[in-house]
Each structure stands twice: as C-alpha cells, then as structure tokens.
PDB file of C-alpha atoms and ligand atoms in Angstrom:
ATOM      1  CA  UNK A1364      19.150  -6.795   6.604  1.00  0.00           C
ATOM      2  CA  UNK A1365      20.326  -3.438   5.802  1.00  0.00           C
ATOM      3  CA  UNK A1366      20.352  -0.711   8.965  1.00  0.00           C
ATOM      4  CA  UNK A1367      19.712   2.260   7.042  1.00  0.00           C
ATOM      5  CA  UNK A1368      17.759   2.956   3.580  1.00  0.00           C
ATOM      6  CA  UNK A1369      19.727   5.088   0.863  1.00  0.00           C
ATOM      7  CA  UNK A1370      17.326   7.343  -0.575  1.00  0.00           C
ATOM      8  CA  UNK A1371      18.322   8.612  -4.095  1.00  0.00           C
ATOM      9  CA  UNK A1372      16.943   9.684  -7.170  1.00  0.00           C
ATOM     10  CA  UNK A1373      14.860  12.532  -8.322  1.00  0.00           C
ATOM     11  CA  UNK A1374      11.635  11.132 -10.373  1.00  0.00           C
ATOM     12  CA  UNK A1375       9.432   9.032  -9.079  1.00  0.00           C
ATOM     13  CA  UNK A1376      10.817   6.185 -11.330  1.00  0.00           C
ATOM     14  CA  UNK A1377      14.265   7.236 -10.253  1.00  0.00           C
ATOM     15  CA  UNK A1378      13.067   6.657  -6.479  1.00  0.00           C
ATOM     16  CA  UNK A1379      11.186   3.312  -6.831  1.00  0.00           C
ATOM     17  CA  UNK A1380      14.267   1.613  -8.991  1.00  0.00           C
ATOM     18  CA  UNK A1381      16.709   2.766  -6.187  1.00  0.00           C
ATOM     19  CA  UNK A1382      13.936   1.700  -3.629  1.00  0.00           C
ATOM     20  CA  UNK A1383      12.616  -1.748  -4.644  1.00  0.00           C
ATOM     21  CA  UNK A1384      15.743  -3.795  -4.131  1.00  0.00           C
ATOM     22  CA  UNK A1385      16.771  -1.554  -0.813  1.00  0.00           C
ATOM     23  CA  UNK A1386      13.200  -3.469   0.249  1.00  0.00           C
ATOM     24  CA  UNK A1387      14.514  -6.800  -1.483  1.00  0.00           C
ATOM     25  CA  UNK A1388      17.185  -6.787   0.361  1.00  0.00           C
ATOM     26  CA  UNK A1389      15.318  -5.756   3.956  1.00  0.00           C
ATOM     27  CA  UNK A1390      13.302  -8.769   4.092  1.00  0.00           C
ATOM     28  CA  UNK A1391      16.107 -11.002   3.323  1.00  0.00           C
ATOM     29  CA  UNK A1392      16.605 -13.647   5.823  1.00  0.00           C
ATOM     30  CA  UNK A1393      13.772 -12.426   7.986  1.00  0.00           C
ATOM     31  CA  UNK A1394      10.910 -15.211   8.294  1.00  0.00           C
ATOM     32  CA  UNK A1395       8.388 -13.387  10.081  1.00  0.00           C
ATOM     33  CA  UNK A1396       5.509 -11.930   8.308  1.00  0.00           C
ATOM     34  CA  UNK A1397       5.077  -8.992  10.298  1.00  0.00           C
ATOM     35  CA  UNK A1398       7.778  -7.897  11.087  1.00  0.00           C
ATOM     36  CA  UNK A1399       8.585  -8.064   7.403  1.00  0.00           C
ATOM     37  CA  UNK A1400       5.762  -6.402   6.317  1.00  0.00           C
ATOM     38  CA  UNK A1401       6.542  -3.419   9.081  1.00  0.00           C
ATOM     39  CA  UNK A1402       9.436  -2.787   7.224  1.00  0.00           C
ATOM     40  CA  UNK A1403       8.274  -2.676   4.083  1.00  0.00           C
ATOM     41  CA  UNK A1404       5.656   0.039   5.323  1.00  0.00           C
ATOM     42  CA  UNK A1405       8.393   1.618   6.905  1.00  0.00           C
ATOM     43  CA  UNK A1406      10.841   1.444   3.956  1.00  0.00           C
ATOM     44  CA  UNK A1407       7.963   2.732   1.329  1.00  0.00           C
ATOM     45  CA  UNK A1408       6.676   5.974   3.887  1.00  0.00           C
ATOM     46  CA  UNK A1409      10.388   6.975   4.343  1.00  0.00           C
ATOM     47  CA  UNK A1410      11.761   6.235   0.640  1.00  0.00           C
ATOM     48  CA  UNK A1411       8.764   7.746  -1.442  1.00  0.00           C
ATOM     49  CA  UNK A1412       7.748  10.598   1.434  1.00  0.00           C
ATOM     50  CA  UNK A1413       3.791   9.726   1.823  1.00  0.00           C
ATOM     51  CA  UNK A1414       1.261  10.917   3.910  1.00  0.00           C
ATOM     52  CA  UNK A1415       0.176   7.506   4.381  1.00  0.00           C
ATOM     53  CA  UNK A1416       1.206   3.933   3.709  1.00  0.00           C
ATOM     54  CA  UNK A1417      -0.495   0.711   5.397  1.00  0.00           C
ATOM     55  CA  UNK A1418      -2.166  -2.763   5.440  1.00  0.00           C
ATOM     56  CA  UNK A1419      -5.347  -4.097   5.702  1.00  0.00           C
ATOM     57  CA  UNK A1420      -5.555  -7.829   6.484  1.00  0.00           C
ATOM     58  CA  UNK A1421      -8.755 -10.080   4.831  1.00  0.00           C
ATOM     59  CA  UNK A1422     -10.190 -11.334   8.513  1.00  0.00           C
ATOM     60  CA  UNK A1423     -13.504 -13.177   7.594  1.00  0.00           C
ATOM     61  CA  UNK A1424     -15.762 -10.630   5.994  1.00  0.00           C
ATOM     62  CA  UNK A1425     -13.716  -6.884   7.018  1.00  0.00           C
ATOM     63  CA  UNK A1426     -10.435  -5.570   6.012  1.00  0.00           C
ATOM     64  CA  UNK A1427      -8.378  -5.284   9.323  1.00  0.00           C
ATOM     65  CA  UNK A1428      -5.657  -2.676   9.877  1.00  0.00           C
ATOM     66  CA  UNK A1429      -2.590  -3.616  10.051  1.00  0.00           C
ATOM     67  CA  UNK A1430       1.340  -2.188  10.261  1.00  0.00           C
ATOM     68  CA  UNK A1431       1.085   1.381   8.731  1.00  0.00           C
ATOM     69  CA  UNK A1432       3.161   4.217   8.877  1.00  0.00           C
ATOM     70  CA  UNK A1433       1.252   7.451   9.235  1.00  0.00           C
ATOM     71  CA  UNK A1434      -1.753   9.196  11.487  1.00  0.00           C
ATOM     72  CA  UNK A1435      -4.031   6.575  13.148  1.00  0.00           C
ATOM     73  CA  UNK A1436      -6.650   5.121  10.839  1.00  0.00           C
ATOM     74  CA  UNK A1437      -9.917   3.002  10.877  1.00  0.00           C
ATOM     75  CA  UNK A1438      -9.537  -0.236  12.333  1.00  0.00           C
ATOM     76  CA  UNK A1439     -12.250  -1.862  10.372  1.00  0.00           C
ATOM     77  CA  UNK A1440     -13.487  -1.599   6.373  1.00  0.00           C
ATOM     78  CA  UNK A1441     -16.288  -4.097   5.303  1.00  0.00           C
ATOM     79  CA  UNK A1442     -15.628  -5.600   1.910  1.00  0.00           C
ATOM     80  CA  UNK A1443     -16.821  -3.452  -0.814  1.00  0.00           C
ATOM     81  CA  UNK A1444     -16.803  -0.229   0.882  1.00  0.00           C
ATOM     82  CA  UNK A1445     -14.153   2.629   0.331  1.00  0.00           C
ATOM     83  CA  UNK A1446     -11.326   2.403  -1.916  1.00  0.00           C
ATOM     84  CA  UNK A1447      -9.944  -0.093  -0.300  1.00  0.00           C
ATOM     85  CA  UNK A1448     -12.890  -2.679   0.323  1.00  0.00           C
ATOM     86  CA  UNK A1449     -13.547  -2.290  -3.278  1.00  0.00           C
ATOM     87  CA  UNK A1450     -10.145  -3.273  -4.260  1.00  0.00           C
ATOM     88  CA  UNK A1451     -10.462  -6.477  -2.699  1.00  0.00           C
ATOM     89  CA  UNK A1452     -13.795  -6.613  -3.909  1.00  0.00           C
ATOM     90  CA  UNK A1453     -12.405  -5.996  -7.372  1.00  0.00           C
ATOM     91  CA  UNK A1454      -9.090  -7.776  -7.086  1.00  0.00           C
ATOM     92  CA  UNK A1455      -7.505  -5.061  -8.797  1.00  0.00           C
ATOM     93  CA  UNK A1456      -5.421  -1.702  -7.820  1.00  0.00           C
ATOM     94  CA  UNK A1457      -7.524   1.369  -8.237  1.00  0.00           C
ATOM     95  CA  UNK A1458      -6.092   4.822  -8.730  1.00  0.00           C
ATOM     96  CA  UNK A1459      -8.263   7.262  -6.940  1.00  0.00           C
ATOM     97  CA  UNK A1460      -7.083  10.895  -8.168  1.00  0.00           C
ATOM     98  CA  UNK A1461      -9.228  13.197  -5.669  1.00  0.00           C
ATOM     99  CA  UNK A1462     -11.009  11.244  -3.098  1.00  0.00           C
ATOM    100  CA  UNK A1463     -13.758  13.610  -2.511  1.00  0.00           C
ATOM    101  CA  UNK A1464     -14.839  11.984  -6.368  1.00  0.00           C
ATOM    102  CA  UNK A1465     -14.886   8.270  -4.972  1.00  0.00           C
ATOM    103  CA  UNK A1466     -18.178   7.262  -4.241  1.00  0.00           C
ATOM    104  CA  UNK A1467     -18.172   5.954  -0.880  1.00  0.00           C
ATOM    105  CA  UNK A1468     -14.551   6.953   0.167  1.00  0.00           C
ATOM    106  CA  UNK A1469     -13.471   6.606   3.428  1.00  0.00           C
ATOM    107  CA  UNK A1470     -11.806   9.466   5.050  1.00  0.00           C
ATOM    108  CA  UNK A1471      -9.319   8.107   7.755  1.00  0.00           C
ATOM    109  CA  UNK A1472      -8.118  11.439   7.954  1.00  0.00           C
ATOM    110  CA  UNK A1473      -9.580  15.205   5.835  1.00  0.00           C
ATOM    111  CA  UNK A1474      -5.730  16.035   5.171  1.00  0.00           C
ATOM    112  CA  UNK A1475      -6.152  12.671   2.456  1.00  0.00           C
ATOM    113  CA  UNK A1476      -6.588  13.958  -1.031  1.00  0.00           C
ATOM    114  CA  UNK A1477      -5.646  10.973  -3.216  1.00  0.00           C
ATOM    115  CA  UNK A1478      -4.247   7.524  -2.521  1.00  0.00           C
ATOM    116  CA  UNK A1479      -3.479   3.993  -4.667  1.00  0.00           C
ATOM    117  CA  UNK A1480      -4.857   0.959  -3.113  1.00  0.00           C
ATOM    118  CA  UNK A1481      -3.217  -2.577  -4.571  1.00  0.00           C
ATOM    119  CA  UNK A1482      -4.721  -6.334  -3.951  1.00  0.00           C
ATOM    120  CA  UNK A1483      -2.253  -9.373  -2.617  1.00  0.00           C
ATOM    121  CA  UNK A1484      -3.591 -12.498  -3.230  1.00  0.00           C
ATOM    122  CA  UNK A1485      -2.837 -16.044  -2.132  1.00  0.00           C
ATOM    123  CA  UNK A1486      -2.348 -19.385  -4.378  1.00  0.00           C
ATOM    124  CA  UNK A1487      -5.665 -19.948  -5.020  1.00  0.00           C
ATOM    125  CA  UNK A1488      -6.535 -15.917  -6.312  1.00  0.00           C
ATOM    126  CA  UNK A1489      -7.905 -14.544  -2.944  1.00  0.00           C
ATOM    127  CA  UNK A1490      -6.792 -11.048  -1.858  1.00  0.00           C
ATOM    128  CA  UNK A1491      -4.744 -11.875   1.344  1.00  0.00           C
ATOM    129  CA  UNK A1492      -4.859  -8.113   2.120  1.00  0.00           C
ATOM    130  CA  UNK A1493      -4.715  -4.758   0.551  1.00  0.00           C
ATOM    131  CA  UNK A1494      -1.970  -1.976   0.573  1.00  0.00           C
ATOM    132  CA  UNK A1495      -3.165   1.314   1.188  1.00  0.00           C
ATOM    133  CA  UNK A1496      -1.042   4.672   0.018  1.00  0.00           C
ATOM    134  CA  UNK A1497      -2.640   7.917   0.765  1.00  0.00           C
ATOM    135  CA  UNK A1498      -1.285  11.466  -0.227  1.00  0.00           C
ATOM    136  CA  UNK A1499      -2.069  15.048   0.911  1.00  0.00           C
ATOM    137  CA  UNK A1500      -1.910  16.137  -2.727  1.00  0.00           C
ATOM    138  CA  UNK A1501      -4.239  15.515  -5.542  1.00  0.00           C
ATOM    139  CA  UNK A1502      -3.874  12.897  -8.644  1.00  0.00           C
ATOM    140  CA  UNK A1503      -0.038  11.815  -7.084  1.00  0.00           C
ATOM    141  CA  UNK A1504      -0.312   8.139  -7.746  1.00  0.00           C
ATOM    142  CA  UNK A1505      -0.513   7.231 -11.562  1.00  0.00           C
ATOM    143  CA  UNK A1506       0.308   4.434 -13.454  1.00  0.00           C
ATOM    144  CA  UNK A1507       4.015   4.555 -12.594  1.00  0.00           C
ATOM    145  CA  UNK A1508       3.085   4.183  -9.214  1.00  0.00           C
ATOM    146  CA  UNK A1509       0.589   1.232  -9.785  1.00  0.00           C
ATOM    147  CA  UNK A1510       4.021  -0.548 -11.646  1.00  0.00           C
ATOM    148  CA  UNK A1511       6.344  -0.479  -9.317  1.00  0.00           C
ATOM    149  CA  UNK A1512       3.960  -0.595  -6.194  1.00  0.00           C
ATOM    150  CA  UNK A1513       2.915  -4.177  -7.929  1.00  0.00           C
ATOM    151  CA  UNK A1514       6.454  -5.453  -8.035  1.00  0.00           C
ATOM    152  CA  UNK A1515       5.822  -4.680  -4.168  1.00  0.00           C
ATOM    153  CA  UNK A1516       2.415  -6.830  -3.890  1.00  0.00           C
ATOM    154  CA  UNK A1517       4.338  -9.681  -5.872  1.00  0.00           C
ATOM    155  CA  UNK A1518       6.706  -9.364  -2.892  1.00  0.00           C
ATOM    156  CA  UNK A1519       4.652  -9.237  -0.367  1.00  0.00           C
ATOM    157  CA  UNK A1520       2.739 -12.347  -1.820  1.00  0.00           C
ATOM    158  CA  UNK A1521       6.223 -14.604  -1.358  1.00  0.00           C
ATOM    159  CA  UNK A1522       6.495 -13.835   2.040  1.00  0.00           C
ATOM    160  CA  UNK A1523       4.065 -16.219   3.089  1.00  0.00           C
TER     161      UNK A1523
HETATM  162  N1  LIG B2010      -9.477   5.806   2.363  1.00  0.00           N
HETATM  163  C1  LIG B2010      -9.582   4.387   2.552  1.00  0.00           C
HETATM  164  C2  LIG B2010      -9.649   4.041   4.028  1.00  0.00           C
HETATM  165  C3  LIG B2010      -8.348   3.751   4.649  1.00  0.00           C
HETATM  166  S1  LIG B2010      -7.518   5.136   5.133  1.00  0.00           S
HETATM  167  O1  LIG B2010      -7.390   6.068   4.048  1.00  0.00           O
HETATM  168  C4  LIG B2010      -6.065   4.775   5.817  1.00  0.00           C
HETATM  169  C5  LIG B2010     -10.790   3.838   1.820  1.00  0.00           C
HETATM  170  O2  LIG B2010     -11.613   4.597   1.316  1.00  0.00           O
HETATM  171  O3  LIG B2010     -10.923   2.625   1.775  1.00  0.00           O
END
C-alpha cells in the first residue's frame, strides 16, 4: 500500500479522479476488512476535506457505527430513521441538501449542514452497511458526488 496520499486537483471531479485509484491502490493486498475500510475513511476525509466521513454496519435490526473519521457520533440508528436508516431502508443514496429539511434527521453533531449517505449491499441485494459523508456547508454533495462516491460502495462491496 501506498504511505502517503497525493492530493491534487482543483474541482471536485478533478479530486475524486486523482483520489479513487490512490484508494484502489490502498487496499491492495490488504485482506482485512477493517482495516481496509479505516483507510478508505481515512483516505476520503483527508483527500476531499469533510467534516465527516464514516460507516454504519447492518447488525440485526440497527445501523452500528463503525471506522469514521471526524467528531464522535451516535453509536446506534434503527432502520428507517435519519438519513442514514432510510438509506438502507431505501437501498439507495440520498442527497440531503440542508439537513434541518430532512424529516427525521439525526444530528450527530449542530455544526452538520448537509451530508450524502450511499447503500453497500451483499450478493443477495442486502445493504451490508451505509457510508455516511457529512459537511459543515449547505447543498455540497450533488450528483457528482453520488458518482464517484458509488465507484467507492462498488469497492467497498469486493472487499468482502
Ligand atoms: N445524520 C445522520 C446520523 C449520522 S451522523 O450524521 C454521523 C442521519 O440522519 O442518519
């Protein structure tokens, strides 16, 4: 695995293209799950500069945290609540432009203003877990985002 990212690029497009195989490359000969997906959380927080970038594992009937990069978050989200219980209720990523507008958000922390949360799923079509990105700014994550951070999911999804 690489030592050190090499952040370049000025658009948001520009960043994810030089990104994406940087985090390719990370997970490359690792076999362990976590550790992998540490990185990746690591690699994404660091490369794209958010507020906010984590896991939630599927663990019987909750979404449990998992490796994050950011302030300390809830532990626990039942399925369908939030953003991010409603993603895996969904199966589907779901752009949330100003949080204080999603029903039912929940605030980890008041400094989060919008955030992009994206389903992984296993063989059979069951989200695995859900990746969480939250931002201090309003409407950041788009559909750009929702591309790229997808090639991500796919990514994660092999690592099993
Ligand atoms: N805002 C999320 C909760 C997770 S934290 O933001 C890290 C939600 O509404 O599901």
């Amino acid at each position: 695995m690489a030592e050190s990212l090499i952040l370049t690029g000025t658009t948001k497009k520009e960043k994810y293209e030089s990104l994406i195989p940087q985090i390719k490359a990370l997970v490359d000969g690792e076999s362990d799950y976590i550790a992998n997906i540490s990185n990746i959380m690591s690699a994404l927080k660091h490369g794209m500069d958010w507020f906010w970038v984590g896991v939630y594992f599927v663990k019987q009937e909750q979404l449990v945290l998992g490796p994050f990069q950011g302030p300390i978050a809830c532990t626990r989200i039942a399925f369908g609540k939030g953003v991010c219980g409603t993603s895996w209720k969904e199966k589907k990523t779901i752009i949330v432009e100003d949080v204080e507008k999603f029903p039912g958000h929940i605030a980890c922390s008041s400094l989060s203003q919008s955030e992009i949360v994206l389903p992984a799923f296993d063989q059979n079509g069951n989200v695995t877990l859900v990746l969480d990105v939250d931002s201090e700014h309003l409407a950041t994550f788009d559909e750009t985002d929702k591309f790229y951070l997808e090639q991500v999911m796919r990514l994660i999804e092999s690592l099993c």
